[in-house]
Coordinates of C-alpha atoms and ligand atoms in Angstrom, one line a residue:
M1 CA 38.2 63.7 136.7
R2 CA 40.1 67.0 136.1
R3 CA 42.8 64.9 134.5
L4 CA 40.4 63.4 132.1
L5 CA 39.1 66.8 131.2
R6 CA 42.6 68.0 130.5
I7 CA 43.2 65.1 128.2
L8 CA 39.9 65.7 126.3
R9 CA 40.7 69.3 125.9
A10 CA 44.2 68.5 124.6
V11 CA 42.7 66.0 122.1
A12 CA 40.1 68.5 120.9
L13 CA 42.8 71.2 120.4
L14 CA 44.9 68.7 118.5
L15 CA 42.0 67.8 116.3
V16 CA 41.2 71.5 115.6
A17 CA 44.8 72.1 114.8
A18 CA 45.0 69.1 112.5
A19 CA 41.8 70.2 110.7
A20 CA 43.1 73.7 110.3
G21 CA 46.5 72.4 109.1
L22 CA 44.8 70.1 106.6
A23 CA 42.5 73.0 105.4
G24 CA 45.6 75.2 105.1
L25 CA 47.4 72.5 103.1
L26 CA 44.5 72.0 100.7
A27 CA 44.2 75.8 100.3
F28 CA 47.9 76.2 99.8
N29 CA 48.0 73.4 97.1
T30 CA 45.0 75.0 95.4
L31 CA 46.4 78.5 95.4
T32 CA 49.9 77.5 94.3
N33 CA 48.4 75.4 91.5
T34 CA 48.4 78.2 88.9
S35 CA 47.5 77.9 85.3
R36 CA 50.0 76.1 83.1
Q37 CA 48.7 77.7 79.9
I38 CA 51.2 79.4 77.7
A39 CA 50.7 83.1 77.5
V40 CA 50.4 84.1 73.8
A41 CA 49.0 87.0 71.8
P42 CA 45.9 86.0 70.0
L43 CA 46.5 85.7 66.2
A44 CA 45.1 88.5 64.0
P45 CA 42.1 87.4 62.0
L46 CA 43.1 86.0 58.6
P47 CA 41.7 87.6 55.5
L48 CA 39.9 84.6 54.1
D49 CA 37.0 84.0 51.8
Q50 CA 35.3 81.6 54.2
D51 CA 32.2 81.3 52.1
A52 CA 34.2 80.0 49.1
A53 CA 36.1 77.6 51.4
A54 CA 32.8 76.4 52.9
K55 CA 31.5 75.7 49.4
R56 CA 34.5 73.6 48.6
L57 CA 34.0 71.6 51.8
A58 CA 30.3 71.2 51.1
E59 CA 31.1 69.9 47.7
A60 CA 33.5 67.3 49.1
T61 CA 30.7 65.9 51.4
R62 CA 28.7 65.1 48.2
W63 CA 31.1 62.3 47.2
K64 CA 30.0 59.1 49.0
T65 CA 33.5 57.9 49.8
I66 CA 32.3 55.1 52.1
A67 CA 35.1 52.5 52.7
S68 CA 34.3 48.8 52.8
A69 CA 36.1 46.2 54.8
D70 CA 35.7 43.6 52.1
D71 CA 35.7 45.4 48.8
P72 CA 38.7 47.7 48.2
D73 CA 37.0 49.2 45.1
R74 CA 33.7 50.1 46.7
S75 CA 33.1 53.8 46.1
A76 CA 35.9 53.9 43.5
D77 CA 34.0 56.6 41.5
A78 CA 33.4 58.7 44.6
F79 CA 37.1 58.7 45.5
R80 CA 38.1 59.7 41.9
S81 CA 35.6 62.5 41.9
L82 CA 37.0 63.7 45.3
H83 CA 40.5 63.5 43.8
A84 CA 39.4 65.6 40.8
Q85 CA 37.8 68.2 43.0
I86 CA 41.0 68.5 45.2
A87 CA 43.3 68.7 42.1
A88 CA 41.1 71.5 40.6
G89 CA 40.5 73.4 43.9
F90 CA 44.0 74.0 45.1
P91 CA 46.2 74.9 42.1
A92 CA 48.9 76.8 43.9
F93 CA 49.5 73.9 46.3
H94 CA 49.5 71.4 43.5
A95 CA 52.1 73.4 41.6
A96 CA 54.3 73.5 44.8
A97 CA 53.9 69.9 46.0
K98 CA 54.3 66.4 44.5
R99 CA 51.2 64.3 44.4
E100 CA 51.2 60.5 44.5
V101 CA 48.3 58.1 44.5
I102 CA 48.9 55.1 46.9
A103 CA 46.9 51.9 46.9
N104 CA 44.6 53.3 44.2
Y105 CA 42.8 55.8 46.4
S106 CA 45.0 57.3 49.1
L107 CA 46.8 60.6 48.4
L108 CA 50.3 61.5 49.5
Y109 CA 51.6 65.1 48.9
T110 CA 55.2 66.0 49.4
W111 CA 55.9 69.6 49.9
E112 CA 59.7 69.6 49.6
G113 CA 61.6 71.6 52.3
R114 CA 64.4 74.0 51.6
D115 CA 66.7 72.3 54.2
P116 CA 67.3 68.7 53.3
Q117 CA 68.8 68.2 56.8
A118 CA 65.6 69.2 58.6
P119 CA 63.5 66.2 59.6
P120 CA 60.1 66.1 57.8
V121 CA 56.7 66.0 59.5
A122 CA 53.3 64.7 58.3
L123 CA 49.7 66.0 58.5
L124 CA 47.2 63.2 58.3
A125 CA 43.5 63.1 57.4
H126 CA 41.2 60.5 55.9
Q127 CA 39.0 60.8 52.8
D128 CA 36.5 58.0 53.7
V129 CA 33.4 58.4 55.7
V130 CA 31.1 56.1 57.6
P131 CA 27.7 55.2 56.1
V132 CA 24.4 56.6 57.3
A133 CA 22.8 54.1 59.6
P134 CA 19.9 52.4 57.8
G135 CA 16.6 54.0 58.3
T136 CA 18.0 57.3 59.7
D137 CA 18.2 59.3 56.5
G138 CA 14.9 60.9 57.3
D139 CA 16.2 62.2 60.7
W140 CA 18.7 64.5 59.0
E141 CA 17.8 68.2 59.0
A142 CA 19.7 68.4 55.6
P143 CA 20.3 65.3 53.5
P144 CA 23.7 63.7 54.4
F145 CA 25.2 63.7 50.9
D146 CA 23.8 66.9 49.4
G147 CA 26.5 69.4 50.5
V148 CA 24.0 71.8 52.1
I149 CA 25.1 75.1 53.6
R150 CA 22.5 76.5 56.0
D151 CA 22.4 78.5 59.2
G152 CA 26.1 79.0 59.2
Y153 CA 26.9 75.3 59.0
V154 CA 28.2 72.9 56.4
W155 CA 25.9 69.9 56.8
G156 CA 26.7 66.3 55.7
R157 CA 28.5 63.1 56.3
G158 CA 32.3 63.9 56.5
S159 CA 31.9 67.7 57.1
W160 CA 33.4 67.0 60.5
D161 CA 35.0 63.5 60.2
D162 CA 37.3 64.0 58.4
K163 CA 36.9 66.0 55.3
G164 CA 36.8 69.1 57.5
N165 CA 40.4 68.5 58.6
L166 CA 41.5 67.3 55.2
F167 CA 40.1 70.4 53.4
A168 CA 41.2 72.8 56.1
M169 CA 44.8 71.5 55.6
L170 CA 44.5 72.0 51.8
E171 CA 43.0 75.5 52.2
A172 CA 45.9 76.4 54.6
A173 CA 48.5 75.0 52.2
E174 CA 46.9 76.7 49.2
L175 CA 47.0 80.1 51.0
L176 CA 50.7 79.6 51.9
A177 CA 51.6 78.4 48.5
R178 CA 50.0 81.5 46.9
E179 CA 52.0 83.7 49.3
G180 CA 55.1 82.0 48.0
F181 CA 55.8 80.2 51.2
R182 CA 58.2 77.3 51.0
P183 CA 58.7 75.1 54.1
R184 CA 62.1 74.8 55.6
R185 CA 61.5 71.1 56.4
T186 CA 59.5 68.8 54.1
V187 CA 55.9 68.5 55.0
Y188 CA 53.9 65.5 53.9
F189 CA 50.1 65.5 53.6
A190 CA 48.9 61.9 53.8
F191 CA 45.2 61.3 53.1
G192 CA 44.2 57.7 53.7
H193 CA 41.0 56.2 52.2
D194 CA 39.9 53.4 54.6
E195 CA 40.4 54.8 58.1
E196 CA 36.9 53.8 59.2
V197 CA 37.6 50.2 58.4
S198 CA 41.1 49.9 59.9
G199 CA 43.4 51.9 57.6
K200 CA 45.2 48.7 56.6
R201 CA 45.0 49.5 52.9
G202 CA 45.6 53.3 52.9
A203 CA 47.5 54.6 55.9
A204 CA 49.5 51.3 56.4
A205 CA 50.6 51.5 52.7
I206 CA 51.8 55.1 53.0
A207 CA 53.6 54.3 56.2
A208 CA 55.2 51.3 54.6
L209 CA 56.3 53.5 51.7
F210 CA 57.9 56.0 54.2
K211 CA 59.8 53.1 55.7
A212 CA 60.9 51.8 52.3
R213 CA 62.2 55.3 51.4
G214 CA 64.0 55.6 54.7
V215 CA 61.8 58.6 55.8
R216 CA 61.7 59.2 59.5
L217 CA 59.0 61.7 60.6
D218 CA 59.7 64.3 63.4
Y219 CA 56.0 64.2 64.2
V220 CA 52.7 63.1 62.9
L221 CA 49.4 65.1 63.5
D222 CA 46.2 63.2 62.9
E223 CA 42.5 63.7 63.8
G224 CA 41.7 62.9 67.3
L225 CA 40.6 64.6 70.5
L226 CA 38.7 67.9 70.3
I227 CA 38.2 71.3 71.8
T228 CA 35.7 70.2 74.5
D229 CA 33.2 72.8 75.5
G230 CA 31.3 72.0 78.7
I231 CA 32.3 68.3 78.4
I232 CA 34.8 68.3 81.2
K233 CA 32.9 68.7 84.5
G234 CA 33.9 71.8 86.4
A235 CA 36.0 73.4 83.7
T236 CA 35.4 77.2 83.5
R237 CA 36.4 77.4 79.9
P238 CA 36.8 75.1 76.8
V239 CA 39.6 72.6 77.1
A240 CA 41.5 71.4 74.0
L241 CA 42.7 67.9 74.5
I242 CA 45.8 66.7 72.5
G243 CA 45.7 63.0 72.2
V244 CA 49.1 61.7 73.2
A245 CA 48.2 58.0 73.2
E246 CA 45.6 55.5 72.0
K247 CA 44.2 52.6 73.9
G248 CA 45.0 49.1 72.7
Y249 CA 42.4 46.8 71.2
V250 CA 42.2 43.1 72.1
T251 CA 39.4 40.7 71.3
L252 CA 39.4 37.3 73.0
E253 CA 37.2 34.3 72.4
L254 CA 36.1 32.3 75.4
S255 CA 34.7 28.9 74.8
A256 CA 33.3 26.0 76.8
T257 CA 32.7 22.5 75.5
A258 CA 30.5 19.7 76.8
T259 CA 29.1 16.4 75.6
P260 CA 26.1 17.2 73.4
G261 CA 23.0 15.4 74.6
H262 CA 19.2 15.4 75.0
S263 CA 17.7 18.1 77.2
S264 CA 15.7 15.5 79.1
L265 CA 18.9 14.3 80.8
P266 CA 21.0 17.4 81.5
P267 CA 24.3 17.0 83.4
R268 CA 25.0 19.1 86.4
E269 CA 26.9 21.6 84.3
T270 CA 26.3 22.6 80.7
A271 CA 28.5 24.5 78.2
I272 CA 26.1 27.4 78.4
G273 CA 26.0 27.6 82.2
R274 CA 29.8 27.3 82.5
L275 CA 30.5 30.0 79.9
S276 CA 27.8 32.3 81.3
A277 CA 29.4 32.1 84.7
A278 CA 32.8 32.9 83.2
V279 CA 31.5 36.0 81.5
A280 CA 29.6 37.1 84.6
R281 CA 32.9 36.8 86.6
L282 CA 34.7 39.0 84.1
E283 CA 32.0 41.6 84.3
S284 CA 31.8 41.7 88.1
R285 CA 35.6 42.0 88.4
P286 CA 36.5 44.8 86.0
F287 CA 40.2 45.8 85.5
P288 CA 41.2 48.2 88.3
A289 CA 40.7 51.9 87.6
S290 CA 43.5 54.3 88.4
I291 CA 44.3 57.9 87.9
R292 CA 47.8 57.4 86.6
G293 CA 49.4 58.0 83.3
V294 CA 47.7 60.2 80.7
M295 CA 44.5 60.8 82.8
R296 CA 46.7 62.1 85.6
Q297 CA 48.4 64.5 83.1
T298 CA 45.0 65.6 81.9
L299 CA 43.7 66.4 85.4
E300 CA 46.9 68.1 86.4
A301 CA 46.9 70.4 83.4
A302 CA 43.1 71.1 83.7
A303 CA 43.0 71.6 87.5
P304 CA 43.9 75.3 87.5
E305 CA 41.2 75.9 84.9
M306 CA 38.4 74.5 87.1
D307 CA 35.8 76.1 89.3
L308 CA 36.7 76.4 93.0
V309 CA 35.4 73.1 94.3
N310 CA 37.0 71.1 91.5
R311 CA 40.2 73.1 91.7
V312 CA 40.6 72.2 95.3
V313 CA 39.8 68.6 94.7
L314 CA 42.1 68.2 91.6
S315 CA 44.9 70.2 93.3
N316 CA 44.9 67.6 96.1
L317 CA 44.9 64.3 94.4
W318 CA 47.4 63.0 96.9
L319 CA 44.5 63.0 99.4
L320 CA 41.3 63.0 97.3
E321 CA 42.3 60.6 94.4
P322 CA 39.8 57.8 95.6
L323 CA 37.0 60.3 95.5
V324 CA 37.9 61.5 92.0
R325 CA 38.3 57.9 90.8
R326 CA 34.8 57.0 92.0
Q327 CA 33.4 60.0 90.3
L328 CA 35.1 59.2 87.0
E329 CA 34.0 55.5 87.2
K330 CA 30.4 56.5 87.1
A331 CA 30.1 57.5 83.5
P332 CA 31.3 55.1 80.7
Q333 CA 33.0 58.0 78.9
T334 CA 35.3 58.9 81.8
A335 CA 35.6 55.3 83.1
A336 CA 37.1 54.3 79.7
A337 CA 39.9 56.7 80.3
I338 CA 41.0 55.3 83.6
R339 CA 40.7 51.5 83.1
T340 CA 41.1 48.7 80.6
T341 CA 37.5 48.1 79.6
T342 CA 35.7 44.7 79.3
A343 CA 32.9 44.4 76.7
P344 CA 31.2 41.1 75.9
T345 CA 30.0 41.6 72.4
I346 CA 29.0 38.2 70.9
F347 CA 27.5 35.1 72.7
Q348 CA 26.7 32.0 70.7
A349 CA 25.4 28.6 71.8
G350 CA 22.8 26.1 70.8
D351 CA 20.2 26.1 68.0
T352 CA 17.6 23.6 69.1
E353 CA 15.4 23.9 72.1
N354 CA 15.7 20.2 73.3
V355 CA 19.4 19.6 72.5
L356 CA 22.3 20.5 74.8
P357 CA 24.9 22.2 72.7
G358 CA 28.5 20.8 72.7
R359 CA 30.0 24.2 72.6
A360 CA 29.3 27.7 73.8
R361 CA 31.4 30.7 72.6
A362 CA 31.6 34.3 73.8
T363 CA 33.6 37.2 72.2
V364 CA 34.8 39.8 74.6
N365 CA 36.4 43.1 73.5
F366 CA 39.0 44.9 75.7
R367 CA 40.3 48.4 75.3
L368 CA 43.7 48.6 77.0
L369 CA 45.2 51.4 78.9
P370 CA 48.7 52.4 77.9
G371 CA 51.2 50.1 79.6
E372 CA 48.9 47.1 79.5
T373 CA 49.6 44.3 76.9
E374 CA 47.6 41.6 75.2
A375 CA 49.5 38.9 77.2
G376 CA 48.7 40.7 80.4
V377 CA 45.0 40.8 79.5
I378 CA 44.9 37.1 78.7
A379 CA 46.6 36.3 82.0
R380 CA 44.2 38.3 84.0
V381 CA 41.2 36.9 82.1
K382 CA 42.3 33.3 82.8
S383 CA 42.9 34.1 86.5
V384 CA 39.5 35.8 86.9
V385 CA 37.6 33.1 85.0
A386 CA 39.5 30.5 87.1
D387 CA 38.1 27.6 85.1
E388 CA 40.4 25.2 83.3
G389 CA 37.5 24.2 81.1
I390 CA 37.2 27.6 79.5
A391 CA 39.5 28.1 76.5
V392 CA 40.7 31.6 76.0
T393 CA 41.9 32.4 72.4
P394 CA 43.0 35.8 71.0
R395 CA 41.5 36.9 67.8
P396 CA 43.6 38.2 64.9
G397 CA 44.0 41.9 64.6
N398 CA 44.7 42.7 68.3
T399 CA 47.0 45.7 69.0
D400 CA 48.7 46.8 72.1
P401 CA 48.2 50.4 73.3
T402 CA 50.4 53.0 71.6
P403 CA 53.4 54.5 73.4
V404 CA 52.6 57.8 75.1
T405 CA 54.0 60.9 73.3
A406 CA 56.1 63.1 75.6
T407 CA 54.5 66.5 76.4
D408 CA 57.8 68.2 77.1
G409 CA 59.1 68.2 73.5
A410 CA 59.3 71.2 71.1
H411 CA 56.5 70.0 68.8
Y412 CA 54.0 69.6 71.7
R413 CA 54.9 73.1 72.7
T414 CA 54.4 74.4 69.1
L415 CA 51.0 72.6 68.9
E416 CA 50.0 74.0 72.3
R417 CA 51.0 77.5 71.4
T418 CA 49.2 77.4 68.0
I419 CA 46.0 76.2 69.7
R420 CA 46.2 79.1 72.1
E421 CA 47.0 81.6 69.4
V422 CA 44.0 80.6 67.2
F423 CA 41.6 79.8 70.1
P424 CA 42.6 82.2 72.9
D425 CA 39.7 81.3 75.1
V426 CA 40.8 77.7 75.3
A427 CA 43.0 75.8 77.8
V428 CA 45.2 72.9 76.5
A429 CA 45.8 69.6 78.1
P430 CA 47.1 66.2 77.0
G431 CA 44.5 63.4 76.7
L432 CA 44.0 59.7 76.0
M433 CA 42.2 58.5 72.8
V434 CA 39.9 55.7 73.5
A435 CA 39.3 55.0 69.8
A436 CA 41.7 54.2 67.0
T437 CA 43.0 56.6 64.2
D438 CA 45.1 56.2 61.1
S439 CA 48.1 57.5 63.0
R440 CA 48.4 54.0 64.7
N441 CA 50.0 52.8 61.4
Y442 CA 52.8 55.3 61.6
L443 CA 54.4 54.2 64.8
G444 CA 57.2 52.5 62.8
V445 CA 58.3 55.8 61.3
T446 CA 57.9 58.3 64.1
D447 CA 58.1 58.5 67.9
T448 CA 55.9 61.5 68.2
V449 CA 52.2 61.3 67.4
F450 CA 49.5 63.9 68.2
R451 CA 45.8 63.2 67.7
F452 CA 43.9 66.5 67.7
S453 CA 41.2 68.1 65.6
P454 CA 40.7 71.9 66.0
V455 CA 36.9 71.4 66.2
R456 CA 34.8 72.8 69.1
A457 CA 32.3 70.3 70.4
T458 CA 29.7 70.3 73.1
A459 CA 28.4 67.1 74.7
A460 CA 25.4 67.4 72.3
D461 CA 27.7 67.6 69.3
L462 CA 29.4 64.3 70.1
A463 CA 26.2 62.4 69.0
R464 CA 26.7 63.9 65.5
F465 CA 30.1 62.3 65.1
H466 CA 29.4 59.1 63.1
G467 CA 25.8 59.9 63.8
T468 CA 22.9 61.9 62.5
N469 CA 23.1 65.6 61.5
E470 CA 26.9 65.7 61.2
R471 CA 27.9 69.3 60.6
L472 CA 30.6 71.8 61.0
S473 CA 30.2 75.5 61.6
I474 CA 31.7 77.8 59.0
A475 CA 33.2 80.0 61.8
N476 CA 34.9 76.9 63.2
Y477 CA 36.0 75.8 59.8
A478 CA 37.7 79.2 59.2
D479 CA 39.5 78.8 62.5
M480 CA 40.6 75.3 61.4
I481 CA 42.2 76.8 58.3
R482 CA 43.9 79.5 60.4
F483 CA 45.1 76.8 62.8
Y484 CA 46.7 74.7 60.1
R485 CA 48.2 77.7 58.4
R486 CA 49.7 78.9 61.6
L487 CA 51.0 75.4 62.5
L488 CA 52.6 75.0 59.1
Q489 CA 54.3 78.4 59.6
A490 CA 55.4 77.6 63.1
T491 CA 56.6 74.1 62.3
A492 CA 58.3 74.7 58.9
Q493 CA 59.1 78.4 58.6
Ligands
ZN1 ZN1 37.8 60.1 61.5

């Protein structure tokens, strides 16, 4: 009996010691996980006529530069009006840079550098906008194409995506050109005109031109992730995410065939039943989620900027990763960043109520995590479906995920520093783009792609992107101009 008590006491002591040790380890990891943010002096405010700049952006939103997938010349007049506005609005920049029109509507500016040995860089933006969803015009607080300035905002389609970036770049270049700035390295400004419908006519043509001319870009900066404000759970301040990779895009068609026949004599298995079961299997067995790669980098950089609970958790992923993964899997927005997603989008079979169709077809769209491939997705789909009778066919236009841009290079550092100078309250972390940008077309002429828009956005603002009541605050717009001006100085002084 006494011996048993002794053993129990020893076990209890051991457990207490283990718990204390674990708590100590968690605390140690948390306390030593200090901020990785670069310490910089905030940039002095820029003397800037922000009302005049806002007016130019507002005017730009009045041109309905809506790209069409089928008709390259849709909105031709709108694009020409925009070009005329740009040429007239930024005279010093136009005197300093060479302008070319590519594929009729895209614009390529070359600001020649002083040092021909210094590798060039490119800033990207797109002129086209998405249409307003039919029937939603009346929901806008200001009409989407009137160029309204009200309550400190520029309202309208394109004010944020992506004429905001495009005009902020031009404003910055104009200011510098007026000051007599001449870049050391050549800076290209490449403004595509069909980003919203793939960029195959605009960005792809500009990238092909670079290739034909033997131009290799040291880096490309395009629109992308944002300065998230209150979007990352637990963050104690806004977090600017620099997109260092884009997910891949793969669409597969699944089809089942059967002998067509009368519905009074159905076989044991029909094309519809068989295909439905296949799609249901895909949905019930999603691709595995994991906090590796870019998401891991995001969490590691953001951890020290979190409130206490989240800082403890994210500083101890070695132990708590499964907990974090389950949390991230809950919302579609975060789940998309940690797994290859599966989305059945089209289902077609049958057209008569008393006839068994000979064929059923389903279209499933996958967005691939970096490292995954089209071939890998097809192999997994076949194995999950596990039915020889289901044909799996890739659709044209599939693209693998982009490579991941390194975050230890000089240009990443410059970008990070510039963000912290212009937005001192903000922490910077790398992130994964779940959507596609024009920069995808430039992978043949550069190894270093950044996808970042210096736009502050709350969770509520995200609905305005491609949605109703798109707008950009004038204060934010002024900061965007300061950001691009500072970046141009830092990258090409
Ligand atoms: Zn865009």
